[in-house]
mmCIF file with all atom_site columns, C-alpha atoms in Angstrom:
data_model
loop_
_atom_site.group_PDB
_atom_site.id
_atom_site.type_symbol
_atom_site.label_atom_id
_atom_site.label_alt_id
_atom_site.label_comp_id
_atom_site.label_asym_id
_atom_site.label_entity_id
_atom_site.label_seq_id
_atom_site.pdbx_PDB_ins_code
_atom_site.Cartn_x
_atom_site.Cartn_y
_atom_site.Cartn_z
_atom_site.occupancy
_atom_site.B_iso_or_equiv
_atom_site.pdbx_formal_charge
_atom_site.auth_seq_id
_atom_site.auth_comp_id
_atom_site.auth_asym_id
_atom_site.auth_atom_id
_atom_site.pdbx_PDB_model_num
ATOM 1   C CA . UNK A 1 1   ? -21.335 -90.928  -105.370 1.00 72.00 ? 1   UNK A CA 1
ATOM 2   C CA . UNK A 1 2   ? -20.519 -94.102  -103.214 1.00 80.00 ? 2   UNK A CA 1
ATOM 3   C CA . UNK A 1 3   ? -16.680 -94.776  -102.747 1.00 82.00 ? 3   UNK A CA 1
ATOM 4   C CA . UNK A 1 4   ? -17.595 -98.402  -104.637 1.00 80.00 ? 4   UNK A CA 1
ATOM 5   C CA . UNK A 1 5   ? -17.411 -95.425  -108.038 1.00 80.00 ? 5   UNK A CA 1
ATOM 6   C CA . UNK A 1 6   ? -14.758 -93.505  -106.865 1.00 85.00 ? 6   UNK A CA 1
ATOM 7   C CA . UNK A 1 7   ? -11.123 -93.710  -107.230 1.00 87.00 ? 7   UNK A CA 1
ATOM 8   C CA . UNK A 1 8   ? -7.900  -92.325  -107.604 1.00 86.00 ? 8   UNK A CA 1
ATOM 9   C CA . UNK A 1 9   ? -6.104  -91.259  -110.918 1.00 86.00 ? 9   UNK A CA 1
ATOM 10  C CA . UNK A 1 10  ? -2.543  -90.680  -109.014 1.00 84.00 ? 10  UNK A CA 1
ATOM 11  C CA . UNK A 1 11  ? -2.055  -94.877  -110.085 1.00 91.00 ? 11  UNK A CA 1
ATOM 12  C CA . UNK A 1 12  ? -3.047  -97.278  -112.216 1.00 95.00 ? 12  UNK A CA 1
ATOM 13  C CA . UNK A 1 13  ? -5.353  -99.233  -110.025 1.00 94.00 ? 13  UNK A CA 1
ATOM 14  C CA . UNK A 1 14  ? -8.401  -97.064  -110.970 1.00 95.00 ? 14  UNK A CA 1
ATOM 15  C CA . UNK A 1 15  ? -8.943  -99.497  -114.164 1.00 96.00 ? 15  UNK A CA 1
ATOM 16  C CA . UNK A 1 16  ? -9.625  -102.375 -112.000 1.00 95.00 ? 16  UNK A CA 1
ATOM 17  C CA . UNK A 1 17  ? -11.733 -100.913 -109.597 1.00 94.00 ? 17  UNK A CA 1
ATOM 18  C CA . UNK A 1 18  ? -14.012 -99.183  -112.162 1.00 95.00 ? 18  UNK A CA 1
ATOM 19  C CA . UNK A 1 19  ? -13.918 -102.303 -113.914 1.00 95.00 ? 19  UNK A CA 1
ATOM 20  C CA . UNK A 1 20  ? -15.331 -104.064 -111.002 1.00 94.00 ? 20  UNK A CA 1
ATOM 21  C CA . UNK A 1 21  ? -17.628 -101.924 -110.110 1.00 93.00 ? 21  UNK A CA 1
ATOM 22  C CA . UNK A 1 22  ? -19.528 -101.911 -113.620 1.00 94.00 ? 22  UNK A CA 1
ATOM 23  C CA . UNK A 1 23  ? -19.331 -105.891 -113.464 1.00 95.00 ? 23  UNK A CA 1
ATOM 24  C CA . UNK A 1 24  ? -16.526 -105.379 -116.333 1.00 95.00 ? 24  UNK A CA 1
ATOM 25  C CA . UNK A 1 25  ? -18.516 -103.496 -118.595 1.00 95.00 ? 25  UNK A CA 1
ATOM 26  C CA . UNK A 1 26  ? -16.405 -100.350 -117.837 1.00 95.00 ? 26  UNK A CA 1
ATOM 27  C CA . UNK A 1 27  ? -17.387 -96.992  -119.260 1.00 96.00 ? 27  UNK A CA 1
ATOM 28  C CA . UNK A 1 28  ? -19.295 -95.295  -122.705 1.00 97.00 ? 28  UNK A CA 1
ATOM 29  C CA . UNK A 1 29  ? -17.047 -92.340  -122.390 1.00 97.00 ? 29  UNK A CA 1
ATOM 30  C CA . UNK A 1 30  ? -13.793 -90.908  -120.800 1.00 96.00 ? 30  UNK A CA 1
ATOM 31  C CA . UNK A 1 31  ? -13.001 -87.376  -120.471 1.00 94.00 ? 31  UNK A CA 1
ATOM 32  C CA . UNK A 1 32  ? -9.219  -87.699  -120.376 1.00 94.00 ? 32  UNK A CA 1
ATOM 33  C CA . UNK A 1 33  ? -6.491  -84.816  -119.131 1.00 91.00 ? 33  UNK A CA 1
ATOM 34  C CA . UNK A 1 34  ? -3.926  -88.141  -117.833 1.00 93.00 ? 34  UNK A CA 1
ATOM 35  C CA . UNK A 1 35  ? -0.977  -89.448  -119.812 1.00 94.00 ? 35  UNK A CA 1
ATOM 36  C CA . UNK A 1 36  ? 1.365   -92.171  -120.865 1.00 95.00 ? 36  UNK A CA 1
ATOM 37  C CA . UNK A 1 37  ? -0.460  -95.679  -119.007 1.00 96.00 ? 37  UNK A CA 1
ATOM 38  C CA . UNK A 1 38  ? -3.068  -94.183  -117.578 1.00 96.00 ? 38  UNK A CA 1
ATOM 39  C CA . UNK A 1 39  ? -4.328  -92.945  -121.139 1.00 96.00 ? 39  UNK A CA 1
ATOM 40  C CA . UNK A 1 40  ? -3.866  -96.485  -121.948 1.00 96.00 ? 40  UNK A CA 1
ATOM 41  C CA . UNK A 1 41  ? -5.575  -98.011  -118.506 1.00 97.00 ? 41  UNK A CA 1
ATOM 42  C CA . UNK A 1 42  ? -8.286  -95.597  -119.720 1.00 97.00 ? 42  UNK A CA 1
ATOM 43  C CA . UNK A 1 43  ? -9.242  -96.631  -123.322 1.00 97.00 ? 43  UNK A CA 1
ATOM 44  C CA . UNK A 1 44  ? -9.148  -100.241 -121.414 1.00 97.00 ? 44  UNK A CA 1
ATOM 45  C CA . UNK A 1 45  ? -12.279 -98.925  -119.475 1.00 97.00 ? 45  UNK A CA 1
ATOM 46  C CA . UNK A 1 46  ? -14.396 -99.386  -122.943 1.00 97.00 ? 46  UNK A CA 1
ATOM 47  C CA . UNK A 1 47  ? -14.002 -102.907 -123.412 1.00 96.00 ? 47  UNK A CA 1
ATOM 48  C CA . UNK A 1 48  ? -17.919 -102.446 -125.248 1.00 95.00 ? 48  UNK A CA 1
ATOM 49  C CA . UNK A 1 49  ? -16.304 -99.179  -127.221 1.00 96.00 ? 49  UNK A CA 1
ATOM 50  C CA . UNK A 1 50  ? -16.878 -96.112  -126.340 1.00 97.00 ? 50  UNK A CA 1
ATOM 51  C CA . UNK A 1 51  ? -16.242 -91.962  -126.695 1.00 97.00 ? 51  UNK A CA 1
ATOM 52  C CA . UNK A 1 52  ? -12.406 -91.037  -125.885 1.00 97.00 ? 52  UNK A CA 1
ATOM 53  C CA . UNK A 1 53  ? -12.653 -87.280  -125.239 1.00 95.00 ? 53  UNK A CA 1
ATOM 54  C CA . UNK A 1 54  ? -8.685  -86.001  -125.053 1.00 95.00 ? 54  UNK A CA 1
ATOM 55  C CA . UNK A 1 55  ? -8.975  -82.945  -122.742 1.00 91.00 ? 55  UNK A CA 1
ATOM 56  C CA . UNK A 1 56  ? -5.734  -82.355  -121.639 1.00 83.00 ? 56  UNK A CA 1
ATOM 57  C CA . UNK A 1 57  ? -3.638  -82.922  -125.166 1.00 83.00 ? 57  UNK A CA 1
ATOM 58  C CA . UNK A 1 58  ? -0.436  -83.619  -123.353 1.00 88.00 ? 58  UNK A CA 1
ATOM 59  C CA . UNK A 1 59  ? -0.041  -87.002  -124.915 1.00 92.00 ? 59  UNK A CA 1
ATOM 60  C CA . UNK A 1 60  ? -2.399  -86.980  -128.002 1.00 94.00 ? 60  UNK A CA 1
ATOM 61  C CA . UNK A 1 61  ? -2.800  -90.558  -129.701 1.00 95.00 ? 61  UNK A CA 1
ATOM 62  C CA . UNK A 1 62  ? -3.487  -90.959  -133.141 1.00 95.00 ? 62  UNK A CA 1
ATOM 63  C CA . UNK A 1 63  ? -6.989  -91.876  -133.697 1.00 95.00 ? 63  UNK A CA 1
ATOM 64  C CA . UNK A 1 64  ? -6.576  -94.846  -136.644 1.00 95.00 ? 64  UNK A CA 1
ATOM 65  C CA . UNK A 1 65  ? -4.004  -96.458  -134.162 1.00 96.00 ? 65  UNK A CA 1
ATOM 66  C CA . UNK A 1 66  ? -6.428  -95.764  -131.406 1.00 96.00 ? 66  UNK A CA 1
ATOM 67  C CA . UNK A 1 67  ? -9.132  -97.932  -133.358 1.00 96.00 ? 67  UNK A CA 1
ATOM 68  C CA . UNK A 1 68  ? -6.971  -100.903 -134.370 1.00 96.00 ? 68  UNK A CA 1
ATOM 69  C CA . UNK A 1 69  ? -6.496  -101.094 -131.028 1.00 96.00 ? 69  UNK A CA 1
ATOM 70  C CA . UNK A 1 70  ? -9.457  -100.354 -129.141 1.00 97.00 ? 70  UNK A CA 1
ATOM 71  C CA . UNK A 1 71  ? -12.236 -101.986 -130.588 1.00 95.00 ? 71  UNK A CA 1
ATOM 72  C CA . UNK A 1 72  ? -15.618 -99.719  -131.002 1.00 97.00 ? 72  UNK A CA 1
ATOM 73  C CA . UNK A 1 73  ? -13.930 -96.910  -129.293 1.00 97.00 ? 73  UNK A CA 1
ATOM 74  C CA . UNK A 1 74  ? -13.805 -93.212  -131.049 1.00 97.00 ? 74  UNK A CA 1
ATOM 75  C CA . UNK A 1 75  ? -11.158 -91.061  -130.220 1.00 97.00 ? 75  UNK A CA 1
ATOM 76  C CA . UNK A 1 76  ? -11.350 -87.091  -130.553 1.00 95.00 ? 76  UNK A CA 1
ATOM 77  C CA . UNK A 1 77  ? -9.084  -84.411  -128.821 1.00 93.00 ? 77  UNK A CA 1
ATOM 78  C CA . UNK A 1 78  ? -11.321 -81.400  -127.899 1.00 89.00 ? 78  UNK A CA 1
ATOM 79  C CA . UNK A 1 79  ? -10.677 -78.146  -127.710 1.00 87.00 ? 79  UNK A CA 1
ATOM 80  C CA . UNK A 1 80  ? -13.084 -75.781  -126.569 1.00 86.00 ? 80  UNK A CA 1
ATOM 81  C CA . UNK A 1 81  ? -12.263 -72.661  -129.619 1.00 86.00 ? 81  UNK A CA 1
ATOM 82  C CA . UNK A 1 82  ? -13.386 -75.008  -132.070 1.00 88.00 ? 82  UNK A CA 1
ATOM 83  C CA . UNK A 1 83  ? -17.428 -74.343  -130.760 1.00 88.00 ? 83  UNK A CA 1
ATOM 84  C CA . UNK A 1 84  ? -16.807 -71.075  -132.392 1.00 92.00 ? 84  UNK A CA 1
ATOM 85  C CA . UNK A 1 85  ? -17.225 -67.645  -131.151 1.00 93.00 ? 85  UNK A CA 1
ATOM 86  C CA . UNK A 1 86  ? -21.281 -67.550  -131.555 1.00 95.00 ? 86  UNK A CA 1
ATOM 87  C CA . UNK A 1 87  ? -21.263 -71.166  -129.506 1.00 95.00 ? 87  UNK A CA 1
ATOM 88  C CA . UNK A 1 88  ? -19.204 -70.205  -127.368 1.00 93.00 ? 88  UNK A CA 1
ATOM 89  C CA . UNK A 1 89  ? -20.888 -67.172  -126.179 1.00 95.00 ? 89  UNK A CA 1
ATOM 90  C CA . UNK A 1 90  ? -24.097 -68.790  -125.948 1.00 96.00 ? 90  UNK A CA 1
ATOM 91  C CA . UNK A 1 91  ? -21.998 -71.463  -123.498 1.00 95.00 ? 91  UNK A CA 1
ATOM 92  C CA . UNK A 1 92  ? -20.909 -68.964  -121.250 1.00 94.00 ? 92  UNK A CA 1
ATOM 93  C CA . UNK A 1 93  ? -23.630 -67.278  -120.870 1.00 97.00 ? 93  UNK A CA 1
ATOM 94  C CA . UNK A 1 94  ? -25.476 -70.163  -119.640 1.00 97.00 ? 94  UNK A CA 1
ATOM 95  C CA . UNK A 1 95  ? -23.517 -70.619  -117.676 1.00 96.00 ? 95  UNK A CA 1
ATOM 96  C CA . UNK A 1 96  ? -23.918 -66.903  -116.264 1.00 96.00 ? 96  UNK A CA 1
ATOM 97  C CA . UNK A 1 97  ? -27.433 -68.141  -116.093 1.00 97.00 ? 97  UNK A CA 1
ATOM 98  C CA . UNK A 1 98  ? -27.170 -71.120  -114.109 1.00 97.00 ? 98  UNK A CA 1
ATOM 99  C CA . UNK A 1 99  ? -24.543 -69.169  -111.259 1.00 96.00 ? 99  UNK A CA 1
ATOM 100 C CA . UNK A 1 100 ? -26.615 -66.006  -110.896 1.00 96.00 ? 100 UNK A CA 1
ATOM 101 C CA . UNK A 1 101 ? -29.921 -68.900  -110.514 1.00 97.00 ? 101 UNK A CA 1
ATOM 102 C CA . UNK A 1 102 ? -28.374 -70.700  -107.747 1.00 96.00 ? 102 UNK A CA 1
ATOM 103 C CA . UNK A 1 103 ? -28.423 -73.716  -109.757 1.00 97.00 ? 103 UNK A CA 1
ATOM 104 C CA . UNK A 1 104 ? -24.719 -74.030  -109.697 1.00 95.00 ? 104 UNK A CA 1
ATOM 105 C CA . UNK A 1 105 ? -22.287 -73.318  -107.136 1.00 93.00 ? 105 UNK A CA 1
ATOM 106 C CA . UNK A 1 106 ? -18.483 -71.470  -107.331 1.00 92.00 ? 106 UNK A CA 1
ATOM 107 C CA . UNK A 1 107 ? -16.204 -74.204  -106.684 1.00 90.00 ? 107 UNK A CA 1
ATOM 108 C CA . UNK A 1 108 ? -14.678 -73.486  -103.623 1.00 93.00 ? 108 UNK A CA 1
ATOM 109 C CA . UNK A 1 109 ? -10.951 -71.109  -103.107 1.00 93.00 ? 109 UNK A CA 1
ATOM 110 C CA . UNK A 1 110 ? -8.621  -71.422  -100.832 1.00 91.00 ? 110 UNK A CA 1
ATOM 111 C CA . UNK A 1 111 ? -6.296  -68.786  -100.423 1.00 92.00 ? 111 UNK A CA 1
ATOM 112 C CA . UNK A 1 112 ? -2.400  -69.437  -99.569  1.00 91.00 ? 112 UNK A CA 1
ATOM 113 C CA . UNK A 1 113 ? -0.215  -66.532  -98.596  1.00 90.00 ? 113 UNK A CA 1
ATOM 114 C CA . UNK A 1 114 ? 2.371   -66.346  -101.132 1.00 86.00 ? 114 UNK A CA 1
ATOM 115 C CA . UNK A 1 115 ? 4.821   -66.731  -98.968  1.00 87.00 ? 115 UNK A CA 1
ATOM 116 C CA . UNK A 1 116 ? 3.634   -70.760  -98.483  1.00 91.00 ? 116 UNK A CA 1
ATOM 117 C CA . UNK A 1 117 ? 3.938   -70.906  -102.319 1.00 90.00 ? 117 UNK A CA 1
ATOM 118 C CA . UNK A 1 118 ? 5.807   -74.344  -101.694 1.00 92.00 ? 118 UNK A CA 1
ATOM 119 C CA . UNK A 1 119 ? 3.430   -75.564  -99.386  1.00 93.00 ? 119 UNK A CA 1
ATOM 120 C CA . UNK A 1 120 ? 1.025   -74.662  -101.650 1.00 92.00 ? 120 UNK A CA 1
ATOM 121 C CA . UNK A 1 121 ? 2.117   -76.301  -104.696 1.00 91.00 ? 121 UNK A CA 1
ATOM 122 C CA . UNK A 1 122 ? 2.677   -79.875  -102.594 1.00 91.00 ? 122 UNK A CA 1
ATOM 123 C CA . UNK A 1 123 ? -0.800  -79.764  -101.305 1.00 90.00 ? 123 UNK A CA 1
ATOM 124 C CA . UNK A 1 124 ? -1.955  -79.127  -105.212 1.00 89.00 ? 124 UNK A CA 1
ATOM 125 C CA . UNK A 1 125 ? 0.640   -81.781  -105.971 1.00 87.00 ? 125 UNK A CA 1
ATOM 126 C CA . UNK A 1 126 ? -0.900  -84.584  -103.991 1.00 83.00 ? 126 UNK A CA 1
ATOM 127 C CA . UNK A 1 127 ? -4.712  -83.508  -105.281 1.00 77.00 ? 127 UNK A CA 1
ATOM 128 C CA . UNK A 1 128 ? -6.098  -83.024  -102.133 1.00 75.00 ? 128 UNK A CA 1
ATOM 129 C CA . UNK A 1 129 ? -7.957  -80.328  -102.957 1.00 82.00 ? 129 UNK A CA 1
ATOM 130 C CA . UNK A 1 130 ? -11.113 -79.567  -104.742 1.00 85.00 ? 130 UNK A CA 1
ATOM 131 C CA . UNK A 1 131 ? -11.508 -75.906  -105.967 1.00 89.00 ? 131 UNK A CA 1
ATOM 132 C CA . UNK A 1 132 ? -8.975  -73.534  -106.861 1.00 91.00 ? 132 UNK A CA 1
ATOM 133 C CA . UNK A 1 133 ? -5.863  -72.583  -105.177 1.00 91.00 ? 133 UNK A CA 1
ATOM 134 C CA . UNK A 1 134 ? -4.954  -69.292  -104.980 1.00 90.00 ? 134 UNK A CA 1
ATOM 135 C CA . UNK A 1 135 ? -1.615  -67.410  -103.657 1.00 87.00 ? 135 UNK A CA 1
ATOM 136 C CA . UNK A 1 136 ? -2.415  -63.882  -102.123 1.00 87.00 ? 136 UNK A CA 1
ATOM 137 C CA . UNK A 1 137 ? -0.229  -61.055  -101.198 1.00 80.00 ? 137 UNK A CA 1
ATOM 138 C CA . UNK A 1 138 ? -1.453  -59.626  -97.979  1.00 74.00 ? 138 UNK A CA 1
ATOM 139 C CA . UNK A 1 139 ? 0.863   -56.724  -98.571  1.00 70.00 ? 139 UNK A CA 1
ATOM 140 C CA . UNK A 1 140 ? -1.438  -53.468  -98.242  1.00 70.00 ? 140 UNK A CA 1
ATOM 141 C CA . UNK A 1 141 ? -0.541  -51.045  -101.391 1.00 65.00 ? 141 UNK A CA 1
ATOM 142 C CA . UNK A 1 142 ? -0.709  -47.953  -100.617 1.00 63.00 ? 142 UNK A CA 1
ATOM 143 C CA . UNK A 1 143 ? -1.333  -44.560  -102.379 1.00 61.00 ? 143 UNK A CA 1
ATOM 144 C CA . UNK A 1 144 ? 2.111   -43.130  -102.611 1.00 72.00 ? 144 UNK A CA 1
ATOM 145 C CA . UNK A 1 145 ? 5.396   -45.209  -104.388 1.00 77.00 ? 145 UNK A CA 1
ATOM 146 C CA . UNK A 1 146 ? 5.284   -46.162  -107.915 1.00 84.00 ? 146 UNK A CA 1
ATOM 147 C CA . UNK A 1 147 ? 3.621   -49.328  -109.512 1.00 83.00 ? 147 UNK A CA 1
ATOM 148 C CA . UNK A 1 148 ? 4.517   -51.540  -112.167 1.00 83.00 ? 148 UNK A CA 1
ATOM 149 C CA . UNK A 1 149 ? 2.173   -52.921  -114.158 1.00 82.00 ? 149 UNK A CA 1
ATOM 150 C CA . UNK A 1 150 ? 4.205   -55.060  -117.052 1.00 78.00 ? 150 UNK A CA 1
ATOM 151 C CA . UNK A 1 151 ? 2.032   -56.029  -120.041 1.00 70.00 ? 151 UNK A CA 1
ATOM 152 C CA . UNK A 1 152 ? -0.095  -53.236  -118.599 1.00 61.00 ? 152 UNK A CA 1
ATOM 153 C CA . UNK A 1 153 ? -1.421  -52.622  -122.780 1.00 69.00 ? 153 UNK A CA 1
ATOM 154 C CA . UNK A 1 154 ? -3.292  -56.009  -122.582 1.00 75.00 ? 154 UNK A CA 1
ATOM 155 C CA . UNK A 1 155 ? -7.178  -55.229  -121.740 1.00 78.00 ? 155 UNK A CA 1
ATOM 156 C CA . UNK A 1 156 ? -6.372  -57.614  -118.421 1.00 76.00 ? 156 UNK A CA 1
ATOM 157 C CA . UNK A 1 157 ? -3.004  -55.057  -117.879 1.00 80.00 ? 157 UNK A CA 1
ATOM 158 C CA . UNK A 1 158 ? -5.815  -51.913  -118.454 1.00 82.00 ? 158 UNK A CA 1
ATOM 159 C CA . UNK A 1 159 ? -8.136  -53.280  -115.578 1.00 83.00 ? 159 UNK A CA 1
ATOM 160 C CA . UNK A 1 160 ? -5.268  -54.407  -113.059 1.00 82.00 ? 160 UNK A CA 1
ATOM 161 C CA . UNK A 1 161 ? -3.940  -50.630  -113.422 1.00 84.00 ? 161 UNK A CA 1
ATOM 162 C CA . UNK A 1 162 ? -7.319  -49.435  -113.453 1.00 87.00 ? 162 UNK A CA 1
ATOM 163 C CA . UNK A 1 163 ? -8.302  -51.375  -109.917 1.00 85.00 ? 163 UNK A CA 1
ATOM 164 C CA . UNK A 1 164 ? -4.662  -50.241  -108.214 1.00 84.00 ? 164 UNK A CA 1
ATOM 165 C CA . UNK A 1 165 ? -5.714  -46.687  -108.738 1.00 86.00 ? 165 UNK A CA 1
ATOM 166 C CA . UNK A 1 166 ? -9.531  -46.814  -107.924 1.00 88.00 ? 166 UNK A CA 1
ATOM 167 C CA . UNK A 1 167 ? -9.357  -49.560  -105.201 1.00 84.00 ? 167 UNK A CA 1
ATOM 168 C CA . UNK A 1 168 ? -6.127  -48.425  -103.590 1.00 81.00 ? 168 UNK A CA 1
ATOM 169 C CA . UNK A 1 169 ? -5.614  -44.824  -104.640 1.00 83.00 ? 169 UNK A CA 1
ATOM 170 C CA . UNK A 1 170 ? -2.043  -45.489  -106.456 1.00 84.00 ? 170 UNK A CA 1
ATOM 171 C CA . UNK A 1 171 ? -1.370  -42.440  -108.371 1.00 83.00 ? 171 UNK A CA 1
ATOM 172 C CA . UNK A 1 172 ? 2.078   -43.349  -110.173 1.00 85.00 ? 172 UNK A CA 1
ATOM 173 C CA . UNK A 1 173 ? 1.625   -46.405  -112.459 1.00 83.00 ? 173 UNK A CA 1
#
């Protein structure tokens, strides 16, 4: 994508510049996870109406007032449950599909010793980053001591204690 189509969501000046680079026909739809102005600079992006996708539901709108004031554009907050188990399954298991094909690729990780857990977060907090971000503890476990495992009934609690005792040979959980 040419920079002319790209900008930045950390201020408002995004609705000008993707207003001027679609010759101020602006966008069909918005996938939105922003709040407060920038929901608003958003919906301004649809000047022709439009499909507002909420994503993030941290500042839901109501859809009539959304229409009396957005002309043509159709507001709808999302949530992914409501495909329904069957859907849903199918979904992922495209997507399965499409990984395990090559067709799509892992976004990248970058690992931060947890020990830069600030740094960390202000790097996340200025959206440099495109991937995950993940905090590691480099700490080797080893097979003797006890373990904690709280919440360790959960199914995700079964497979952590699971992994510390096949992985690293703990033997009091």
């Amino acid at each position: 994508i040419d920079d002319r189509h790209l900008a930045s969501s950390r201020s408002l000046d995004f609705e000008a510049a993707f207003l001027q680079a679609t010759d101020g026909r602006g966008v069909d739809v918005v996938l939105n996870s922003l709040t407060g102005d920038f929901i608003d600079a958003s919906l301004r992006l649809m000047p022709n109406g439009g499909r507002f996708i909420e994503m993030g539901k941290a500042d839901l709108r109501q859809t009539d007032e959304v229409a009396a004031h957005y002309d043509g554009v159709r507001y709808r907050s999302f949530d992914l449950v409501e495909s329904g188990p069957e859907r849903l399954q199918q979904m992922l298991a495209e997507l399965v599909r499409l990984f395990e094909a090559g067709i799509l690729q892992p976004l990248p990780v970058v690992e931060w010793d947890v020990r830069r857990a600030p740094e960390a977060f202000r790097y996340m907090s200025q959206a440099r980053h495109v991937g995950k971000i993940v905090l590691t503890v480099r700490q080797q476990l080893v097979g003797t001591g006890t373990v904690l495992v709280t919440g360790g009934t959960g199914g995700l609690g079964s497979e952590v204690a699971r992994h510390l005792v096949t992985t690293h040979g703990v033997r009091d959980l």
